[in-house]
Short mmCIF file of C-alpha atoms and ligand atoms in Angstrom, two decimals:
data_model
loop_
_atom_site.label_atom_id
_atom_site.label_comp_id
_atom_site.label_asym_id
_atom_site.label_seq_id
_atom_site.Cartn_x
_atom_site.Cartn_y
_atom_site.Cartn_z
CA UNK X 1 19.15 -9.28 -12.88
CA UNK X 2 18.04 -10.70 -9.53
CA UNK X 3 15.30 -13.30 -9.12
CA UNK X 4 11.86 -11.65 -9.07
CA UNK X 5 9.40 -12.33 -6.21
CA UNK X 6 7.15 -14.59 -8.28
CA UNK X 7 10.10 -16.85 -9.08
CA UNK X 8 10.86 -16.98 -5.36
CA UNK X 9 7.32 -18.33 -4.88
CA UNK X 10 8.12 -21.21 -7.25
CA UNK X 11 6.70 -19.84 -10.50
CA UNK X 12 8.94 -20.36 -13.50
CA UNK X 13 7.93 -17.22 -15.36
CA UNK X 14 9.26 -14.65 -17.78
CA UNK X 15 9.69 -11.03 -16.68
CA UNK X 16 7.21 -9.82 -19.30
CA UNK X 17 3.58 -10.90 -19.30
CA UNK X 18 1.21 -10.90 -22.27
CA UNK X 19 -1.96 -9.03 -21.25
CA UNK X 20 -5.00 -10.58 -22.92
CA UNK X 21 -7.57 -7.78 -22.58
CA UNK X 22 -7.49 -6.99 -26.33
CA UNK X 23 -8.07 -10.55 -27.56
CA UNK X 24 -11.31 -12.40 -28.30
CA UNK X 25 -13.11 -9.68 -30.28
CA UNK X 26 -15.34 -6.89 -28.95
CA UNK X 27 -16.77 -6.43 -25.45
CA UNK X 28 -20.09 -7.94 -26.52
CA UNK X 29 -21.81 -11.28 -26.88
CA UNK X 30 -20.95 -11.73 -30.57
CA UNK X 31 -19.40 -15.14 -31.21
CA UNK X 32 -15.62 -15.50 -31.55
CA UNK X 33 -14.66 -15.30 -35.23
CA UNK X 34 -11.88 -16.99 -37.20
CA UNK X 35 -10.14 -13.58 -37.29
CA UNK X 36 -10.29 -13.32 -33.48
CA UNK X 37 -8.74 -16.78 -33.21
CA UNK X 38 -5.98 -15.97 -35.68
CA UNK X 39 -5.20 -12.69 -33.93
CA UNK X 40 -4.79 -14.51 -30.60
CA UNK X 41 -2.69 -17.27 -32.20
CA UNK X 42 -0.38 -14.75 -33.84
CA UNK X 43 -0.13 -12.66 -30.67
CA UNK X 44 0.70 -15.71 -28.57
CA UNK X 45 3.25 -17.01 -31.12
CA UNK X 46 4.96 -13.60 -31.15
CA UNK X 47 5.02 -13.52 -27.35
CA UNK X 48 6.44 -17.06 -27.12
CA UNK X 49 9.08 -16.22 -29.73
CA UNK X 50 10.51 -13.51 -27.47
CA UNK X 51 10.42 -15.70 -24.37
CA UNK X 52 7.14 -14.57 -22.78
CA UNK X 53 5.68 -17.49 -20.80
CA UNK X 54 3.00 -15.80 -18.70
CA UNK X 55 -0.53 -14.68 -19.61
CA UNK X 56 -2.73 -12.18 -17.78
CA UNK X 57 -6.47 -12.76 -18.15
CA UNK X 58 -9.64 -11.68 -16.34
CA UNK X 59 -13.08 -13.25 -16.38
CA UNK X 60 -14.45 -9.96 -17.78
CA UNK X 61 -12.02 -9.34 -20.68
CA UNK X 62 -14.09 -9.04 -23.84
CA UNK X 63 -16.87 -10.51 -21.72
CA UNK X 64 -15.17 -13.88 -21.30
CA UNK X 65 -14.12 -14.21 -24.94
CA UNK X 66 -10.43 -13.46 -24.23
CA UNK X 67 -10.27 -16.58 -22.06
CA UNK X 68 -12.41 -18.55 -24.50
CA UNK X 69 -10.20 -17.79 -27.51
CA UNK X 70 -7.09 -18.91 -25.59
CA UNK X 71 -9.04 -22.02 -24.52
CA UNK X 72 -9.47 -22.87 -28.20
CA UNK X 73 -5.72 -22.46 -28.76
CA UNK X 74 -4.86 -24.65 -25.77
CA UNK X 75 -7.20 -27.34 -27.11
CA UNK X 76 -5.57 -27.19 -30.54
CA UNK X 77 -2.03 -27.37 -29.10
CA UNK X 78 -1.75 -30.08 -26.43
CA UNK X 79 1.03 -29.43 -23.93
CA UNK X 80 1.12 -25.67 -24.55
CA UNK X 81 -0.91 -24.65 -21.52
CA UNK X 82 1.42 -26.52 -19.14
CA UNK X 83 4.39 -24.52 -20.47
CA UNK X 84 2.73 -21.28 -19.42
CA UNK X 85 1.91 -19.48 -16.20
CA UNK X 86 -1.75 -18.50 -16.63
CA UNK X 87 -3.25 -15.89 -14.36
CA UNK X 88 -6.84 -14.65 -14.29
CA UNK X 89 -8.96 -12.35 -12.14
CA UNK X 90 -12.42 -12.21 -10.64
CA UNK X 91 -14.49 -9.85 -8.51
CA UNK X 92 -15.84 -7.34 -11.06
CA UNK X 93 -19.42 -7.83 -12.19
CA UNK X 94 -21.07 -6.08 -15.11
CA UNK X 95 -24.37 -4.22 -14.93
CA UNK X 96 -27.31 -6.61 -15.18
CA UNK X 97 -30.59 -4.85 -16.00
CA UNK X 98 -31.24 -2.42 -13.15
CA UNK X 99 -28.40 -3.82 -11.03
CA UNK X 100 -25.35 -1.58 -11.53
CA UNK X 101 -21.81 -2.72 -12.23
CA UNK X 102 -20.24 -3.74 -8.91
CA UNK X 103 -17.53 -5.68 -7.11
CA UNK X 104 -18.20 -9.06 -5.54
CA UNK X 105 -15.79 -10.93 -3.27
CA UNK X 106 -18.43 -13.32 -1.97
CA UNK X 107 -17.38 -16.97 -1.74
CA UNK X 108 -20.07 -17.93 -4.22
CA UNK X 109 -18.93 -15.43 -6.84
CA UNK X 110 -15.21 -16.17 -6.47
CA UNK X 111 -15.68 -19.94 -6.76
CA UNK X 112 -18.15 -19.75 -9.64
CA UNK X 113 -16.10 -17.19 -11.51
CA UNK X 114 -12.92 -19.31 -11.29
CA UNK X 115 -14.82 -22.42 -12.40
CA UNK X 116 -16.21 -20.51 -15.39
CA UNK X 117 -12.69 -19.26 -16.28
CA UNK X 118 -11.37 -22.84 -16.16
CA UNK X 119 -14.12 -23.96 -18.50
CA UNK X 120 -13.49 -21.13 -20.98
CA UNK X 121 -9.72 -21.63 -20.89
CA UNK X 122 -10.22 -25.41 -21.27
CA UNK X 123 -7.80 -26.10 -18.46
CA UNK X 124 -7.94 -27.87 -15.09
CA UNK X 125 -6.10 -25.21 -13.13
CA UNK X 126 -5.15 -21.55 -12.98
CA UNK X 127 -1.65 -20.76 -11.74
CA UNK X 128 -2.72 -17.54 -10.03
CA UNK X 129 -6.09 -15.88 -9.39
CA UNK X 130 -6.27 -12.18 -8.51
CA UNK X 131 -9.07 -10.19 -6.90
CA UNK X 132 -9.52 -7.52 -9.56
CA UNK X 133 -10.48 -4.36 -7.61
CA UNK X 134 -11.09 -3.81 -3.88
CA UNK X 135 -14.65 -4.65 -2.80
CA UNK X 136 -15.77 -2.45 0.14
CA UNK X 137 -17.95 -5.35 1.29
CA UNK X 138 -15.00 -7.76 1.42
CA UNK X 139 -15.04 -10.14 4.37
CA UNK X 140 -11.56 -11.72 4.59
CA UNK X 141 -12.79 -14.92 6.26
CA UNK X 142 -15.22 -15.50 3.41
CA UNK X 143 -12.51 -14.89 0.80
CA UNK X 144 -10.30 -17.33 2.74
CA UNK X 145 -13.00 -20.00 2.48
CA UNK X 146 -13.25 -19.51 -1.28
CA UNK X 147 -9.45 -19.59 -1.75
CA UNK X 148 -9.14 -22.64 0.54
CA UNK X 149 -11.75 -24.57 -1.43
CA UNK X 150 -10.22 -23.73 -4.84
CA UNK X 151 -6.74 -24.60 -3.62
CA UNK X 152 -7.83 -27.88 -1.99
CA UNK X 153 -9.58 -28.91 -5.21
CA UNK X 154 -6.40 -28.22 -7.20
CA UNK X 155 -8.12 -25.52 -9.26
CA UNK X 156 -5.77 -22.67 -8.31
CA UNK X 157 -2.09 -22.77 -7.30
CA UNK X 158 -1.80 -19.31 -5.69
CA UNK X 159 -3.70 -16.06 -5.12
CA UNK X 160 -3.03 -12.37 -5.40
CA UNK X 161 -4.75 -9.00 -5.67
CA UNK X 162 -4.95 -6.05 -8.00
CA UNK X 163 -5.26 -2.31 -7.33
CA UNK X 164 -5.03 -2.82 -3.55
CA UNK X 165 -3.30 -0.77 -0.86
CA UNK X 166 -0.95 -2.23 1.76
CA UNK X 167 -3.65 -1.96 4.46
CA UNK X 168 -6.16 -3.78 2.29
CA UNK X 169 -3.64 -6.53 1.58
CA UNK X 170 -2.78 -6.84 5.30
CA UNK X 171 -6.48 -6.94 6.20
CA UNK X 172 -7.09 -9.79 3.76
CA UNK X 173 -3.84 -11.62 4.47
CA UNK X 174 -4.56 -12.07 8.20
CA UNK X 175 -7.39 -14.49 7.31
CA UNK X 176 -5.49 -16.47 4.68
CA UNK X 177 -3.41 -19.58 5.27
CA UNK X 178 -1.14 -18.84 2.30
CA UNK X 179 0.71 -15.73 1.26
CA UNK X 180 -0.70 -13.48 -1.46
CA UNK X 181 1.88 -13.49 -4.25
CA UNK X 182 0.88 -10.66 -6.61
CA UNK X 183 -0.38 -7.06 -6.58
CA UNK X 184 -1.18 -5.59 -9.99
CA UNK X 185 -1.21 -1.79 -10.32
CA UNK X 186 -1.13 0.82 -13.05
CA UNK X 187 2.53 1.86 -13.33
CA UNK X 188 4.20 3.50 -16.31
CA UNK X 189 6.02 6.60 -17.55
CA UNK X 190 2.61 8.26 -17.98
CA UNK X 191 1.19 7.08 -14.65
CA UNK X 192 3.80 8.06 -12.08
CA UNK X 193 1.97 8.18 -8.73
CA UNK X 194 3.78 5.02 -7.60
CA UNK X 195 7.06 6.97 -7.68
CA UNK X 196 5.80 10.48 -6.90
CA UNK X 197 4.25 9.31 -3.63
CA UNK X 198 7.76 8.51 -2.41
CA UNK X 199 9.56 11.64 -3.56
CA UNK X 200 6.86 14.05 -2.31
CA UNK X 201 6.93 13.19 1.40
CA UNK X 202 6.32 16.41 3.33
CA UNK X 203 5.82 18.46 0.15
CA UNK X 204 2.73 20.40 -0.89
CA UNK X 205 2.95 18.90 -4.36
CA UNK X 206 2.34 15.51 -2.73
CA UNK X 207 -1.27 16.39 -2.01
CA UNK X 208 -2.15 15.73 -5.64
CA UNK X 209 -0.53 12.31 -5.68
CA UNK X 210 -2.95 9.40 -5.62
CA UNK X 211 -1.09 6.32 -4.41
CA UNK X 212 -1.39 4.38 -1.17
CA UNK X 213 1.49 5.36 1.10
CA UNK X 214 4.17 2.72 1.56
CA UNK X 215 2.67 0.27 -0.93
CA UNK X 216 5.82 -0.15 -3.02
CA UNK X 217 7.91 -0.78 0.09
CA UNK X 218 5.33 -3.14 1.63
CA UNK X 219 5.13 -5.33 -1.48
CA UNK X 220 8.90 -5.53 -1.69
CA UNK X 221 9.29 -6.43 2.00
CA UNK X 222 6.55 -9.08 1.77
CA UNK X 223 7.90 -10.51 -1.51
CA UNK X 224 4.63 -9.69 -3.26
CA UNK X 225 5.20 -9.53 -7.02
CA UNK X 226 4.37 -6.09 -8.40
CA UNK X 227 2.88 -6.26 -11.87
CA UNK X 228 2.39 -3.13 -14.00
CA UNK X 229 -0.72 -2.74 -16.09
CA UNK X 230 -0.73 -0.08 -18.79
CA UNK X 231 3.11 -0.26 -19.05
CA UNK X 232 3.24 0.93 -22.67
CA UNK X 233 1.15 4.01 -21.77
CA UNK X 234 -1.19 2.96 -24.59
CA UNK X 235 1.54 3.87 -27.08
CA UNK X 236 2.06 7.51 -25.96
CA UNK X 237 5.85 7.23 -26.01
CA UNK X 238 6.19 4.51 -28.64
CA UNK X 239 4.79 5.91 -31.85
CA UNK X 240 1.19 6.94 -31.27
CA UNK X 241 0.37 10.46 -32.48
CA UNK X 242 1.01 12.89 -29.59
CA UNK X 243 0.48 16.33 -31.20
CA UNK X 244 -2.60 16.90 -29.03
CA UNK X 245 -0.87 15.78 -25.82
CA UNK X 246 0.75 18.14 -23.24
CA UNK X 247 4.25 19.36 -24.07
CA UNK X 248 6.02 17.14 -21.50
CA UNK X 249 4.43 14.07 -23.09
CA UNK X 250 5.72 15.14 -26.51
CA UNK X 251 9.20 15.78 -25.04
CA UNK X 252 9.19 12.36 -23.34
CA UNK X 253 8.17 10.63 -26.57
CA UNK X 254 11.07 12.39 -28.31
CA UNK X 255 13.51 11.41 -25.53
CA UNK X 256 12.39 7.76 -25.67
CA UNK X 257 12.86 7.76 -29.44
CA UNK X 258 16.32 9.33 -29.15
CA UNK X 259 17.42 6.79 -26.49
CA UNK X 260 16.10 3.93 -28.61
CA UNK X 261 18.07 5.21 -31.61
CA UNK X 262 21.28 5.66 -29.63
CA UNK X 263 20.99 2.23 -28.01
CA UNK X 264 19.93 0.58 -31.27
CA UNK X 265 16.72 -0.74 -29.76
CA UNK X 266 12.98 0.02 -29.84
CA UNK X 267 10.98 2.65 -27.94
CA UNK X 268 8.90 -0.19 -26.41
CA UNK X 269 12.04 -1.75 -24.91
CA UNK X 270 13.09 1.62 -23.47
CA UNK X 271 9.80 2.33 -21.67
CA UNK X 272 9.55 -1.24 -20.38
CA UNK X 273 13.25 -1.31 -19.46
CA UNK X 274 12.68 1.88 -17.48
CA UNK X 275 9.96 0.15 -15.41
CA UNK X 276 12.05 -2.98 -14.96
CA UNK X 277 15.10 -0.99 -13.81
CA UNK X 278 13.22 -0.30 -10.53
CA UNK X 279 14.59 -2.57 -7.77
CA UNK X 280 11.13 -4.02 -6.98
CA UNK X 281 11.51 -6.38 -9.96
CA UNK X 282 8.29 -5.20 -11.62
CA UNK X 283 6.66 -7.45 -14.22
CA UNK X 284 5.15 -5.31 -17.03
CA UNK X 285 1.96 -6.70 -18.59
CA UNK X 286 2.06 -5.63 -22.22
CA UNK X 287 -1.43 -5.03 -23.59
CA UNK X 288 -0.67 -4.78 -27.30
CA UNK X 289 -2.17 -7.37 -29.61
CA UNK X 290 -0.08 -6.11 -32.54
CA UNK X 291 2.59 -8.65 -33.54
CA UNK X 292 5.24 -6.05 -34.44
CA UNK X 293 4.69 -4.19 -31.19
CA UNK X 294 4.92 -7.44 -29.18
CA UNK X 295 8.20 -8.29 -30.93
CA UNK X 296 9.44 -4.75 -30.21
CA UNK X 297 9.36 -5.58 -26.48
CA UNK X 298 12.05 -8.25 -26.86
CA UNK X 299 14.98 -6.12 -25.69
CA UNK X 300 13.32 -4.72 -22.55
CA UNK X 301 15.19 -6.83 -20.00
CA UNK X 302 18.54 -5.98 -21.59
CA UNK X 303 17.66 -2.28 -21.58
CA UNK X 304 16.79 -2.52 -17.89
CA UNK X 305 20.18 -4.06 -17.18
CA UNK X 306 22.02 -1.35 -19.11
CA UNK X 307 20.02 1.69 -18.04
CA UNK X 308 22.09 4.07 -15.95
CA UNK X 309 20.71 5.96 -12.97
CA UNK X 310 21.11 9.17 -15.02
CA UNK X 311 19.13 7.79 -17.95
CA UNK X 312 16.42 6.48 -15.62
CA UNK X 313 16.05 9.87 -13.94
CA UNK X 314 16.13 11.71 -17.29
CA UNK X 315 13.04 9.74 -18.35
CA UNK X 316 11.30 10.07 -14.97
CA UNK X 317 11.83 13.84 -14.68
CA UNK X 318 10.88 14.49 -18.31
CA UNK X 319 7.68 12.41 -17.96
CA UNK X 320 6.77 14.19 -14.69
CA UNK X 321 6.91 17.51 -16.49
CA UNK X 322 8.42 19.09 -13.32
CA UNK X 323 11.78 18.99 -11.60
CA UNK X 324 12.09 16.84 -8.49
CA UNK X 325 11.54 18.62 -5.15
N1 LIG Q 420 -5.64 -5.02 -13.08
C1 LIG Q 420 -6.28 -4.08 -13.75
O1 LIG Q 420 -7.11 -3.35 -13.20
C2 LIG Q 420 -5.97 -3.90 -15.21
C3 LIG Q 420 -6.48 -2.81 -15.90
C4 LIG Q 420 -6.18 -2.69 -17.26
C5 LIG Q 420 -5.38 -3.64 -17.88
N2 LIG Q 420 -4.89 -4.71 -17.19
C6 LIG Q 420 -3.99 -5.72 -17.83
O2 LIG Q 420 -2.86 -5.04 -18.32
C7 LIG Q 420 -2.69 -5.28 -19.73
C8 LIG Q 420 -2.08 -4.04 -20.37
O3 LIG Q 420 -2.89 -2.92 -20.15
P1 LIG Q 420 -3.19 -1.84 -21.28
O4 LIG Q 420 -3.65 -2.51 -22.49
O5 LIG Q 420 -4.01 -0.80 -20.65
O6 LIG Q 420 -1.75 -1.24 -21.47
P2 LIG Q 420 -0.62 -0.92 -22.56
O7 LIG Q 420 0.19 -2.12 -22.79
O8 LIG Q 420 0.02 0.30 -22.02
O9 LIG Q 420 -1.37 -0.47 -23.89
C9 LIG Q 420 -1.82 -1.36 -24.85
C10 LIG Q 420 -2.82 -0.64 -25.72
O10 LIG Q 420 -2.17 0.47 -26.33
C11 LIG Q 420 -2.20 0.33 -27.74
N3 LIG Q 420 -0.88 0.72 -28.27
C12 LIG Q 420 0.33 0.37 -27.83
N4 LIG Q 420 1.30 0.94 -28.57
C13 LIG Q 420 0.68 1.67 -29.51
C14 LIG Q 420 1.13 2.51 -30.57
N5 LIG Q 420 2.44 2.71 -30.81
N6 LIG Q 420 0.21 3.11 -31.34
C15 LIG Q 420 -1.10 2.92 -31.11
N7 LIG Q 420 -1.60 2.13 -30.13
C16 LIG Q 420 -0.72 1.51 -29.33
C17 LIG Q 420 -2.46 -1.14 -28.01
O11 LIG Q 420 -3.09 -1.30 -29.27
P3 LIG Q 420 -2.57 -2.46 -30.27
O12 LIG Q 420 -3.14 -3.72 -29.75
O13 LIG Q 420 -3.13 -2.04 -31.58
O14 LIG Q 420 -1.08 -2.42 -30.24
C18 LIG Q 420 -3.35 -1.52 -26.84
O15 LIG Q 420 -4.69 -1.13 -27.07
C19 LIG Q 420 -4.08 -5.67 -20.22
O16 LIG Q 420 -4.05 -6.48 -21.38
C20 LIG Q 420 -4.60 -6.45 -19.03
O17 LIG Q 420 -4.10 -7.77 -19.07
C21 LIG Q 420 -5.17 -4.84 -15.86
#
């Protein structure tokens, strides 16, 4: 399989990323427990054992405790952090009293948020920092100042975005001295707008598609690494009960299971392999904290290599629930 964009930017990373949103305990201010620590240790060990070398964090995950629990692991295991590509995000702020939840791309927030993440993760640097969700009040020159300061101080190696359109990326990029390297989006067999936008050009059905036009092509042309959040569709096609789901979801789950059986692999590797078969070189961010489910992702890259065009379309069309136009 060809070199993915992030590797072209000098990051020595695995194709799969371990998403850390489910680690650290609940989304509350309860302290991290021994169980939380063990869960993260076991999850990370399982990920490392199948060659995963990249972590996806955010300052907000379990209200900072996801980063903090990995910080404890890094402290316990000297040298481990340097073997990994660690990414985190900033820009979402929780409700505080009467002030509602909001986005904040001010210089002050970006810099403080990254410094807090470094402290929680007990590390001197983050490999990549992403802006989590587009802030309508974004001023690119101000973001550039924050990025420039963090880069000059050696606190961040590179920057990216999440959930942004091509125009938003272009708008931000024109103020930055370095290229944005990542855009993270929801992409999976159950969330298909990223593909449907392309196949519905000039079709009435396209009016219900919610994906920024040309984003896939733009990221590929600009060598921006596309990362997929929600790639396991929260288990819909890999063993979660689907009796209450629409018929096409049930049929897709059955097709995934049949393919996995025939190819002597796991349903997780089929759904991830399907995403990775796309020529953009997508990096799926697996969000499971369950050791067996992490291990079940091991064969994904091989499945991507082996997946025929016919198999890929069989999964896409079945998951759409409609024939292609
Ligand atoms: N940029 C963004 O806006 C954004 C948004 C959301 C997430 N993310 C990132 O993307 C990562 C993945 O996202 P995600 O967690 O939504 O996606 P996911 O990988 O599709 O789903 C993982 C979730 O589904 C559950 N699950 C998986 N297989 C299952 C099965 N067979 N039966 C029952 N439950 C099952 C997992 O529970 P178990 O732990 O029990 O397996 C976990 O809660 C996150 O960790 C985070 O790093 C980014």
